[in-house]
PDB file of C-alpha atoms and ligand atoms in Angstrom:
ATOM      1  CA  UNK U   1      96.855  90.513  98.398  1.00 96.00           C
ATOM      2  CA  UNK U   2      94.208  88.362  98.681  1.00 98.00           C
ATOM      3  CA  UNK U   3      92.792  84.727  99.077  1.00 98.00           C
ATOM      4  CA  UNK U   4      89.717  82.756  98.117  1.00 98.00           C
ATOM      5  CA  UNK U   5      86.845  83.210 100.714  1.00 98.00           C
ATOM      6  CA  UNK U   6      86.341  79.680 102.894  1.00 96.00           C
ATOM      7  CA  UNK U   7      82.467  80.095 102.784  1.00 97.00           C
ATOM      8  CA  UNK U   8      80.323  76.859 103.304  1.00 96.00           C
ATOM      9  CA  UNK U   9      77.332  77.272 101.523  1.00 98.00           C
ATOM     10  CA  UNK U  10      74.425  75.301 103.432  1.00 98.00           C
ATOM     11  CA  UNK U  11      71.468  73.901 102.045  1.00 98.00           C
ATOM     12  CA  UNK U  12      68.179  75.473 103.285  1.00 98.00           C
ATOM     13  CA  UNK U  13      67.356  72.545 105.561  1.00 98.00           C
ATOM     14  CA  UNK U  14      70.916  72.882 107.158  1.00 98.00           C
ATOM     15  CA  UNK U  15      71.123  76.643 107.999  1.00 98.00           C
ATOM     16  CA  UNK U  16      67.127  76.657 109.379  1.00 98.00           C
ATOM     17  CA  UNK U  17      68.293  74.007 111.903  1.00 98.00           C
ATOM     18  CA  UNK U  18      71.568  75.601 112.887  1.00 98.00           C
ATOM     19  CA  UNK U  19      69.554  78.844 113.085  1.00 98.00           C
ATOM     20  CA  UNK U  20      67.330  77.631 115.508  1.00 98.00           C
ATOM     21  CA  UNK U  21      69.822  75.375 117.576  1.00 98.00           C
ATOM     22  CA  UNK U  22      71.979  78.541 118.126  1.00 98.00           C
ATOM     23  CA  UNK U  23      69.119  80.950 118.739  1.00 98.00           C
ATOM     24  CA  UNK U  24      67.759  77.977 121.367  1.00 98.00           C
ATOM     25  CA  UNK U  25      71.380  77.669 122.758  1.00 98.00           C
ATOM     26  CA  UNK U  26      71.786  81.286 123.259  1.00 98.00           C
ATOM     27  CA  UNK U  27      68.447  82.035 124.435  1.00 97.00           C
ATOM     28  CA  UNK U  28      69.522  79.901 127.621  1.00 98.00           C
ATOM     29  CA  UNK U  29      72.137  82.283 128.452  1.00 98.00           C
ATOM     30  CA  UNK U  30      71.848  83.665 131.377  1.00 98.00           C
ATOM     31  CA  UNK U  31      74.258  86.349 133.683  1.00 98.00           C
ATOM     32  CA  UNK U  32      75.181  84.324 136.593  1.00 97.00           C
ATOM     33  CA  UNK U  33      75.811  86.247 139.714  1.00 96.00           C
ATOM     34  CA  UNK U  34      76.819  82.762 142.247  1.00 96.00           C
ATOM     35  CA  UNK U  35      79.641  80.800 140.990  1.00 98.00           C
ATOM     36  CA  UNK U  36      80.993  77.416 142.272  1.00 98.00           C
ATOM     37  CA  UNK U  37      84.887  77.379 143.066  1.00 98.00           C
ATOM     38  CA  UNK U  38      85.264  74.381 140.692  1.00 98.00           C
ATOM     39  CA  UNK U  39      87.835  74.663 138.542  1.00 98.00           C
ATOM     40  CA  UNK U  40      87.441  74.406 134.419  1.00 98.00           C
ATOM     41  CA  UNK U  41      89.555  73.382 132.007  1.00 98.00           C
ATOM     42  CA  UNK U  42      91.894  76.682 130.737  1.00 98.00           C
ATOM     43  CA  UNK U  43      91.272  74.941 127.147  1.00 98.00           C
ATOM     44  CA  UNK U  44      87.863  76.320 127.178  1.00 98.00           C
ATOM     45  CA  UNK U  45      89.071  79.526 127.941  1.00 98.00           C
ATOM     46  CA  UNK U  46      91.495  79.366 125.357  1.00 98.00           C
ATOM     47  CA  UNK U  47      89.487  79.046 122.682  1.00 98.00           C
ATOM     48  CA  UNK U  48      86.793  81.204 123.743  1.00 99.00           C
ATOM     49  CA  UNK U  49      89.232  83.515 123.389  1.00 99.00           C
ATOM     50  CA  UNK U  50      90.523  82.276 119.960  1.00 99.00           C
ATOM     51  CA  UNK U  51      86.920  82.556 119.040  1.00 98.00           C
ATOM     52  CA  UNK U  52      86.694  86.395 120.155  1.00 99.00           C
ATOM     53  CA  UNK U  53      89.841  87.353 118.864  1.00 98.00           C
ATOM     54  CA  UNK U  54      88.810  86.333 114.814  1.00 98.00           C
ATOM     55  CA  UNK U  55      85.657  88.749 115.098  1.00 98.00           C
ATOM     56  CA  UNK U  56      85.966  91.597 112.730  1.00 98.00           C
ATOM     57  CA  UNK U  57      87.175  95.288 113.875  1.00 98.00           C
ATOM     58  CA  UNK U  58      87.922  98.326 112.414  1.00 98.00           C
ATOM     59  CA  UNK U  59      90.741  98.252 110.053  1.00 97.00           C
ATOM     60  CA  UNK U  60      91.375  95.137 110.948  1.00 98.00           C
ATOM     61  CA  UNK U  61      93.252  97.244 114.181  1.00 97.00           C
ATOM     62  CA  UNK U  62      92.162  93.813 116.844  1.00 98.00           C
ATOM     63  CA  UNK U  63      92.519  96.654 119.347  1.00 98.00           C
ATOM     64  CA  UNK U  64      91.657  94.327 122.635  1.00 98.00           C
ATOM     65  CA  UNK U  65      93.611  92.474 125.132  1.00 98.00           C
ATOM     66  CA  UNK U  66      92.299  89.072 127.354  1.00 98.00           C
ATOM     67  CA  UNK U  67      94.282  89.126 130.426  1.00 98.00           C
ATOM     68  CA  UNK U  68      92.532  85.826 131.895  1.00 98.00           C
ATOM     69  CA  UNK U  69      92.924  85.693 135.872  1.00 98.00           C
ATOM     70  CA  UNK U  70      93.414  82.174 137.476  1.00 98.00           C
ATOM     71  CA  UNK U  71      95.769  83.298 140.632  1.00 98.00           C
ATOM     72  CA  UNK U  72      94.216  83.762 143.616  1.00 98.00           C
ATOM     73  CA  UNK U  73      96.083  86.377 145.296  1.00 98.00           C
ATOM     74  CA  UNK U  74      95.468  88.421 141.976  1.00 98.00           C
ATOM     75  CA  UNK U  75      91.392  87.756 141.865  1.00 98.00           C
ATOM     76  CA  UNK U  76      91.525  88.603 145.631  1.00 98.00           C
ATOM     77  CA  UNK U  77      93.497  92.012 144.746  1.00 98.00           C
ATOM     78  CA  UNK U  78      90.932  92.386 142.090  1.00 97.00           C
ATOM     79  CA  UNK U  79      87.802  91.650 144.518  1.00 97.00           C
ATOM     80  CA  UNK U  80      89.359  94.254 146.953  1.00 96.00           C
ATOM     81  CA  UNK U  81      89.865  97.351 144.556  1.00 96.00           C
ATOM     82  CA  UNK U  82      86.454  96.230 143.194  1.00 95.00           C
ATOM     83  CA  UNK U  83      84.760  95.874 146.586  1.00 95.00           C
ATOM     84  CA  UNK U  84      86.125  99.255 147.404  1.00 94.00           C
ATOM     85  CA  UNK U  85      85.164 101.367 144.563  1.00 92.00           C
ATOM     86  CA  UNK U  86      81.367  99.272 144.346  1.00 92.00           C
ATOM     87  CA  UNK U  87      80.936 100.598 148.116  1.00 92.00           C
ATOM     88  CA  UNK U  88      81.316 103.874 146.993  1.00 91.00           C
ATOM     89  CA  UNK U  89      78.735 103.437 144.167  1.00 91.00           C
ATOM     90  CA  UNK U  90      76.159 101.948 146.063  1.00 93.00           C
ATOM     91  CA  UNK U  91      76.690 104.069 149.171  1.00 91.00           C
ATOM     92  CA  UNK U  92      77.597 107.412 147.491  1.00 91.00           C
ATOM     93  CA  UNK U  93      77.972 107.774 143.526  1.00 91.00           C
ATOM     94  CA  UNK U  94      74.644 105.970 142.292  1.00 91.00           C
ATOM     95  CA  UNK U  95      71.727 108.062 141.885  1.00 91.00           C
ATOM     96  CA  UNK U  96      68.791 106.774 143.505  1.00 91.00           C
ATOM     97  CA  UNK U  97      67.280 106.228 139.711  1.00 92.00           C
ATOM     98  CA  UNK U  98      70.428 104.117 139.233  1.00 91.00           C
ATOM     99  CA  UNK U  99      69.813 102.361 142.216  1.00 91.00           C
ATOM    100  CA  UNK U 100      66.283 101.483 141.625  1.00 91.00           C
ATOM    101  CA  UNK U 101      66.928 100.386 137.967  1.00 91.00           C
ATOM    102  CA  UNK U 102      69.273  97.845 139.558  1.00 90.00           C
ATOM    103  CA  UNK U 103      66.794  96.324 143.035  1.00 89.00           C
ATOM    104  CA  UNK U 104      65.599  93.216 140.559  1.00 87.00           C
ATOM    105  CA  UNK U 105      69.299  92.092 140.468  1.00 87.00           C
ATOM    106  CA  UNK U 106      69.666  91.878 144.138  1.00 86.00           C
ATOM    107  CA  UNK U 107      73.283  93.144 143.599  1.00 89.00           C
ATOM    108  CA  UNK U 108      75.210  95.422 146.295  1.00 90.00           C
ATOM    109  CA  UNK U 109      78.892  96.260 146.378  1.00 94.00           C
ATOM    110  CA  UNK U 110      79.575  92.888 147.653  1.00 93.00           C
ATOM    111  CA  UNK U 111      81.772  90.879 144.665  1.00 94.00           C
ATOM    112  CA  UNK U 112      82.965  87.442 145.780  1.00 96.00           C
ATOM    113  CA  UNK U 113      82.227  86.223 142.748  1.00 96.00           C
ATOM    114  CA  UNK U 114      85.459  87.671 141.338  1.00 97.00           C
ATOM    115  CA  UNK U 115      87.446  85.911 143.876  1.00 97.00           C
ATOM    116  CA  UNK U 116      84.937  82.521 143.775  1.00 98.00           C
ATOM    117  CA  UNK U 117      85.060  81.933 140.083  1.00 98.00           C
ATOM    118  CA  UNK U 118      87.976  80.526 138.858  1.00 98.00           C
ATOM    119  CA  UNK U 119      88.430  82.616 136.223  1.00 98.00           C
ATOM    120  CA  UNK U 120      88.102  86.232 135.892  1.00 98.00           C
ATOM    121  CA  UNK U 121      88.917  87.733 132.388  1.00 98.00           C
ATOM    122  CA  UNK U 122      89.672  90.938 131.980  1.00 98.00           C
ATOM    123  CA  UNK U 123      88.847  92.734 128.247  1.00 98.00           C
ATOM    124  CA  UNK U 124      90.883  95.697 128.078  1.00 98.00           C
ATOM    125  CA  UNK U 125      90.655  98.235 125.117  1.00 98.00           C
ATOM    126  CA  UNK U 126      93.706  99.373 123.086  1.00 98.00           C
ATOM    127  CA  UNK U 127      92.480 103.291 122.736  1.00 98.00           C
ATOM    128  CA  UNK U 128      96.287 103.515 120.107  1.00 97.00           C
ATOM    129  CA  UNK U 129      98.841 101.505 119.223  1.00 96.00           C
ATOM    130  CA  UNK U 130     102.481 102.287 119.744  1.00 93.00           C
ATOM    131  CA  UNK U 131     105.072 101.690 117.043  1.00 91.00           C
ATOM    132  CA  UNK U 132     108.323 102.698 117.724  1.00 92.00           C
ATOM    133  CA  UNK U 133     107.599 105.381 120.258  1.00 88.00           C
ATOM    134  CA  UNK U 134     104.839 106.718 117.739  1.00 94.00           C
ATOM    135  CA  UNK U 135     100.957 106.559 118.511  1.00 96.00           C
ATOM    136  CA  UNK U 136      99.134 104.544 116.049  1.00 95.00           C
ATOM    137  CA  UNK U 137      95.388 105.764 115.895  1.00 96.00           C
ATOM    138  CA  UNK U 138      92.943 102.514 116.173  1.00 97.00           C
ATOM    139  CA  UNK U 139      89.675 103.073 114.950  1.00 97.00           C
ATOM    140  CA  UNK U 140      86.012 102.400 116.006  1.00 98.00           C
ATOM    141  CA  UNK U 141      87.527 100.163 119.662  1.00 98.00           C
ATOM    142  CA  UNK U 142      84.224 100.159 121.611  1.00 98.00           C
ATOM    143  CA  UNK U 143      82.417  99.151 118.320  1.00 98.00           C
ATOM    144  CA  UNK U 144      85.598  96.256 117.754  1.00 98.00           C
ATOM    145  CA  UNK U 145      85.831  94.584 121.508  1.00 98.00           C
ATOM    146  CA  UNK U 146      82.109  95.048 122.285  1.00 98.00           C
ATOM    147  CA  UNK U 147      81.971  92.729 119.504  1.00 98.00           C
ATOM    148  CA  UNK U 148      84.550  90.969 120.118  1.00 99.00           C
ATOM    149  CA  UNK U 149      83.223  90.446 123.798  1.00 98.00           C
ATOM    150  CA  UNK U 150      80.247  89.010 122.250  1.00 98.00           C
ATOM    151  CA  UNK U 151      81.985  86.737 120.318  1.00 98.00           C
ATOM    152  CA  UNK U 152      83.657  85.841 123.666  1.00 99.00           C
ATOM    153  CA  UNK U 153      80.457  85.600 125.842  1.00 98.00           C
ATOM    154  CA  UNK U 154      78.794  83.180 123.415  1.00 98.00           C
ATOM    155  CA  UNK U 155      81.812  80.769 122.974  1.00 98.00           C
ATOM    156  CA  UNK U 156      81.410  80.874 126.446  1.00 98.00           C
ATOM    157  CA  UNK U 157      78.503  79.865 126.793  1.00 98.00           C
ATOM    158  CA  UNK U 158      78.698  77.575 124.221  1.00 98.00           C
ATOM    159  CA  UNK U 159      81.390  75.461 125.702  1.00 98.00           C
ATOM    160  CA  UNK U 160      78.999  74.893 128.999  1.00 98.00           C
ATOM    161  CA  UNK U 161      80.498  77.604 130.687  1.00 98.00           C
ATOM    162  CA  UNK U 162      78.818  80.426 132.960  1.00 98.00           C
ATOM    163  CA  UNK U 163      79.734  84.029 132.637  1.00 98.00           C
ATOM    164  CA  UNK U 164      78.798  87.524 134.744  1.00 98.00           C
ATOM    165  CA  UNK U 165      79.580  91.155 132.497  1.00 97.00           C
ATOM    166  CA  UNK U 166      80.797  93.504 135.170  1.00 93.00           C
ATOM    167  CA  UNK U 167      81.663  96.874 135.538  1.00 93.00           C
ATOM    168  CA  UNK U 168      83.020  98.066 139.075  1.00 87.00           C
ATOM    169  CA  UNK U 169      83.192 101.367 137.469  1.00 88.00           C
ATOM    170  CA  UNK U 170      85.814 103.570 137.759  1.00 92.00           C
ATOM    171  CA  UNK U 171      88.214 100.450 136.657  1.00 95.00           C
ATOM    172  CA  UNK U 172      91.651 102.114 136.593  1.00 95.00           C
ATOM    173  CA  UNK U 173      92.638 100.085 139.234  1.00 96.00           C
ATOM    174  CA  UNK U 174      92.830  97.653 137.138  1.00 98.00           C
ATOM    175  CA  UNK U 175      96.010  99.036 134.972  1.00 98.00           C
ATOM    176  CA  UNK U 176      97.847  98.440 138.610  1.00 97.00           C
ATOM    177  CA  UNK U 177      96.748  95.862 139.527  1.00 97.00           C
ATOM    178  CA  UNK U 178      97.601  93.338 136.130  1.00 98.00           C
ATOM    179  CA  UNK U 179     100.338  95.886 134.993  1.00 98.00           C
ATOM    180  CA  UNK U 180      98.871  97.087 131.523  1.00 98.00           C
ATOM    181  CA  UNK U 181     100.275 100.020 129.988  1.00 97.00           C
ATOM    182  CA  UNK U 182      98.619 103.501 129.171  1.00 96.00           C
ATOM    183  CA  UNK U 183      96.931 102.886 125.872  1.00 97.00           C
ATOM    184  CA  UNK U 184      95.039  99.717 127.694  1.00 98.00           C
ATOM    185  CA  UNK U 185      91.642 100.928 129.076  1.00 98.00           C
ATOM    186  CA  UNK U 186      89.548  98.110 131.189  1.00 98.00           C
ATOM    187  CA  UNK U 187      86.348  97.630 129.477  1.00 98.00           C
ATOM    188  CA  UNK U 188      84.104  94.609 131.275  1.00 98.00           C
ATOM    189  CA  UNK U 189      85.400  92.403 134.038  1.00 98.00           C
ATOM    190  CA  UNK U 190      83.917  89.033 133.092  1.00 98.00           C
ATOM    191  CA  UNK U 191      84.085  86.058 136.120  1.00 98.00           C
ATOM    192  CA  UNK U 192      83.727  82.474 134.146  1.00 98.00           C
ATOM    193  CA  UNK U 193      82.994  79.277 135.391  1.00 98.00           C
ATOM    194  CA  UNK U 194      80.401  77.232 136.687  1.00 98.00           C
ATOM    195  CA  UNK U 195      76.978  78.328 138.698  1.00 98.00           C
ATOM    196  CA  UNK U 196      76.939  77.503 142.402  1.00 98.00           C
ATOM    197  CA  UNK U 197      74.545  74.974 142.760  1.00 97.00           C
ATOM    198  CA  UNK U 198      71.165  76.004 143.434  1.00 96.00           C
ATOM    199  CA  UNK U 199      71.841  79.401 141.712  1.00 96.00           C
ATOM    200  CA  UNK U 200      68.823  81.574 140.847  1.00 96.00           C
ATOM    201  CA  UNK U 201      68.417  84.286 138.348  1.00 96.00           C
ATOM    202  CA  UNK U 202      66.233  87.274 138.203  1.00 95.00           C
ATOM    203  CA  UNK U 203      63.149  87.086 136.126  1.00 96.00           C
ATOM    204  CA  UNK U 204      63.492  88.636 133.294  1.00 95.00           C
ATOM    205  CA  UNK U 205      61.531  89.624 129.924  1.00 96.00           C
ATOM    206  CA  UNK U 206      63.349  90.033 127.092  1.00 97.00           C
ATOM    207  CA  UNK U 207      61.918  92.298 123.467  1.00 98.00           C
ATOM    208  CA  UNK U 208      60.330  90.037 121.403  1.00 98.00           C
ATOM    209  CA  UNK U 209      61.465  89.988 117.596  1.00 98.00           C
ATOM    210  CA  UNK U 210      58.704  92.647 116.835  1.00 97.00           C
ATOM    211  CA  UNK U 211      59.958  95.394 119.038  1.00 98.00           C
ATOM    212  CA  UNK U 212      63.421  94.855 118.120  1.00 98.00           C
ATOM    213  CA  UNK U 213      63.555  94.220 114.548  1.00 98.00           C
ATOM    214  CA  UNK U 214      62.235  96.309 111.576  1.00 98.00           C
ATOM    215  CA  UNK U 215      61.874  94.942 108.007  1.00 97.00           C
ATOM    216  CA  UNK U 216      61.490  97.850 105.357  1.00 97.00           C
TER     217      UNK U 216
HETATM  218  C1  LIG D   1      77.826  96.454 129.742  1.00 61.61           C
HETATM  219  C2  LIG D   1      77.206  95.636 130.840  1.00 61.61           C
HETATM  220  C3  LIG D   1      77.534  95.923 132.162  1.00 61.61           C
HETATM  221  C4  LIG D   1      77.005  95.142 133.190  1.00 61.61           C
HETATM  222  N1  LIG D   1      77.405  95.393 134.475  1.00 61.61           N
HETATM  223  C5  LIG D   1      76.972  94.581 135.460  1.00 61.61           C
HETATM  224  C6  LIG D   1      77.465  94.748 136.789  1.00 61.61           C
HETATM  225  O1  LIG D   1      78.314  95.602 137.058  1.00 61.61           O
HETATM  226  N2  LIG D   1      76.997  93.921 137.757  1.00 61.61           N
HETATM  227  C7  LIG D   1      76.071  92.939 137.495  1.00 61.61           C
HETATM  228  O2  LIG D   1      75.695  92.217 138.411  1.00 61.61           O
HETATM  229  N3  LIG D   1      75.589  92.754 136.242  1.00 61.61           N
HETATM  230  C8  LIG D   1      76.021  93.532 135.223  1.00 61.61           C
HETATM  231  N4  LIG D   1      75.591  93.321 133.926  1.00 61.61           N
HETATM  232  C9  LIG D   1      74.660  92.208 133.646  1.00 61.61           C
HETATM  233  C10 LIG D   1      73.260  92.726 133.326  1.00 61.61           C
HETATM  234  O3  LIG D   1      72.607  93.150 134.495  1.00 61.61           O
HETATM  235  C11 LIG D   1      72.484  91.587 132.647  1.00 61.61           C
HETATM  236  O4  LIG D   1      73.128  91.261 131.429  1.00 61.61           O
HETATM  237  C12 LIG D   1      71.048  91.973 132.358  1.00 61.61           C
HETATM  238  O5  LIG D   1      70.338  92.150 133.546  1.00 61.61           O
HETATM  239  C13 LIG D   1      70.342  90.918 131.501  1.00 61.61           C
HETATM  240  O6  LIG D   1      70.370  89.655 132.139  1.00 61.61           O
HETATM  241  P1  LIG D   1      70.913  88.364 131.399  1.00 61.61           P
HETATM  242  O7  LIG D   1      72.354  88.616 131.073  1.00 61.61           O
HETATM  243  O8  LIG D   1      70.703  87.239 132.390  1.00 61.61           O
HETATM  244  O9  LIG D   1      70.099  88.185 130.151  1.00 61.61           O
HETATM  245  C14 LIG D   1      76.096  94.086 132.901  1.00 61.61           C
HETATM  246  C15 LIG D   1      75.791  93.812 131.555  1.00 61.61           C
HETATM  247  C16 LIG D   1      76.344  94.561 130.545  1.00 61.61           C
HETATM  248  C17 LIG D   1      76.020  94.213 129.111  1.00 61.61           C
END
C-alpha cells in the first residue's frame, strides 16, 4: 500500500537559507558536562522524542526505546550504579591511552550531572522483537537508534535545550535499575536540561568540510 509523498519543494533562495540557519544552529551545539537543577518543560522532551522516533531504520523495525528519567530517587540510583562502575574505569579498566585521549574533558568518575539535570534519557536498543513468545530478528539497530539519537540530540538542541552523550560503560545496570526486559540493551545515557551558569566547555577543533567530505 502506499501514499503520495508530503515533499515541500523549496525554491533555491529558501533551502540556501534554511541550510545555513541549521548548519549555524547546530554548529553551536555543544556537550555540556555542568547542568543547572532547573526544571524544563516535559513538552520539549516529548517532542524531541517524537522527532527521533520518525527517523528512518531498518525495515522500518523502530528498534529503540526512550525511557526519560524525571524522579529523583531513580536519577540518584542511576548516578550511583554509574558512579560505581566509572570508578572502576578511571581507577582500573581504562588504559592509560584511554585515559590520556580523555585529560582535555576534565572528566573523572564523578557524574552528578545525572542526578543534577532534570532529565536523564535513557536510549535503549531493541537487539529482537518478541511476538508471541517468538524472536523477531531487527535489523541494522546500532545503524537505526544512532540515528535516531541524532535525530534526538538535534531536536534537542533545537528546542534551547542542553544535552551530555554518556556512556558509564558496562551499562547493564541499567536493565535493573528502569526494569527493561532482555532484548533492551542501554545504548547512551543522555542528561538534558539547561547549563549551570557559568559553564565552560573544552576547546575544541572540529574537521573542516575538506577533510570530511569527498566529491567524486
Ligand atoms: C558515543 C559517545 C560517547 C560519549 N561518552 C561520553 C562520556 O561517557 N562522558 C563524557 O563526558 N562525554 C562523552 N561523550 C561526549 C564527547 O566527549 C563529545 O561529544 C566530544 O568531545 C565532542 O564535543 P562536543 O559534543 O562538545 O562537540 C560521548 C560522545 C559520544 C558520541
Amino acid at each position: 500500500m502506499t501514499e503520495p509523498l508530503a515533499f515541500h519543494r523549496m525554491i533555491d533562495a529558501d533551502q540556501r537559507k534554511a541550510s545555513a540557519e541549521f548548519r549555524e544552529r547546530m554548529r553551536t551545539r555543544r556537550t555540556v558536562r555542568h547542568f543547572s537543577p532547573e526544571p524544563a518543560p516535559i513538552e520539549l522532551i516529548e517532542d524531541a522524542v517524537r522527532c527521533a522516533a520518525s527517523a528512518p531504520s531498518g525495515a522500518n523495525q523502530q528498534p529503540w526505546r526512550f525511557v526519560v528519567v524525571a524522579d529523583p530517587d531513580l536519577k540518584r540510583r542511576i548516578r550511583e550504579a554509574a558512579e560505581a562502575e566509572e570508578r572502576e574505569n578511571y581507577e582500573r579498566r581504562f588504559p592509560d591511552e584511554w585515559l590520556h585521549a580523555l585529560e582535555p574533558f576534565e572528566t573523572d568518575w564523578h557524574k552528578e550531572h545525572l542526578e543534577i539535570a532534570p532529565y536523564v534519557i535513557v536510549v535503549f536498543r531493541i537487539d529482537y522483537g518478541v511476538e508471541d513468545s517468538r524472536r523477531l530478528k531487527h535489523y541494522y539497530v546500532a545503524e537505526s537508534v544512532g540515528i535516531a539519537t541524532g535525530f534526538l540530540l538535534a531536536a534537542l538542541h533545537w528546542s534551547g535545550l542542553a544535552t551530555l552523550v554518556h556512556t558509564p560503560s558496562p551499562m547493564g545496570f541499567l536493565n535493573h535499575v528502569l526494569e527493561r526486559p532482555a532484548n533492551e540493551r542501554p545504548f547512551l545515557v543522555i542528561p538534558v536540561g539547561y547549563p549551570a551558569s557559568g559553564a565552560r566547555v573544552p576547546v575544541l577543533h572540529k574537521k573542516e568540510l575538506r577533510e570530511v567530505m569527498l566529491v567524486r
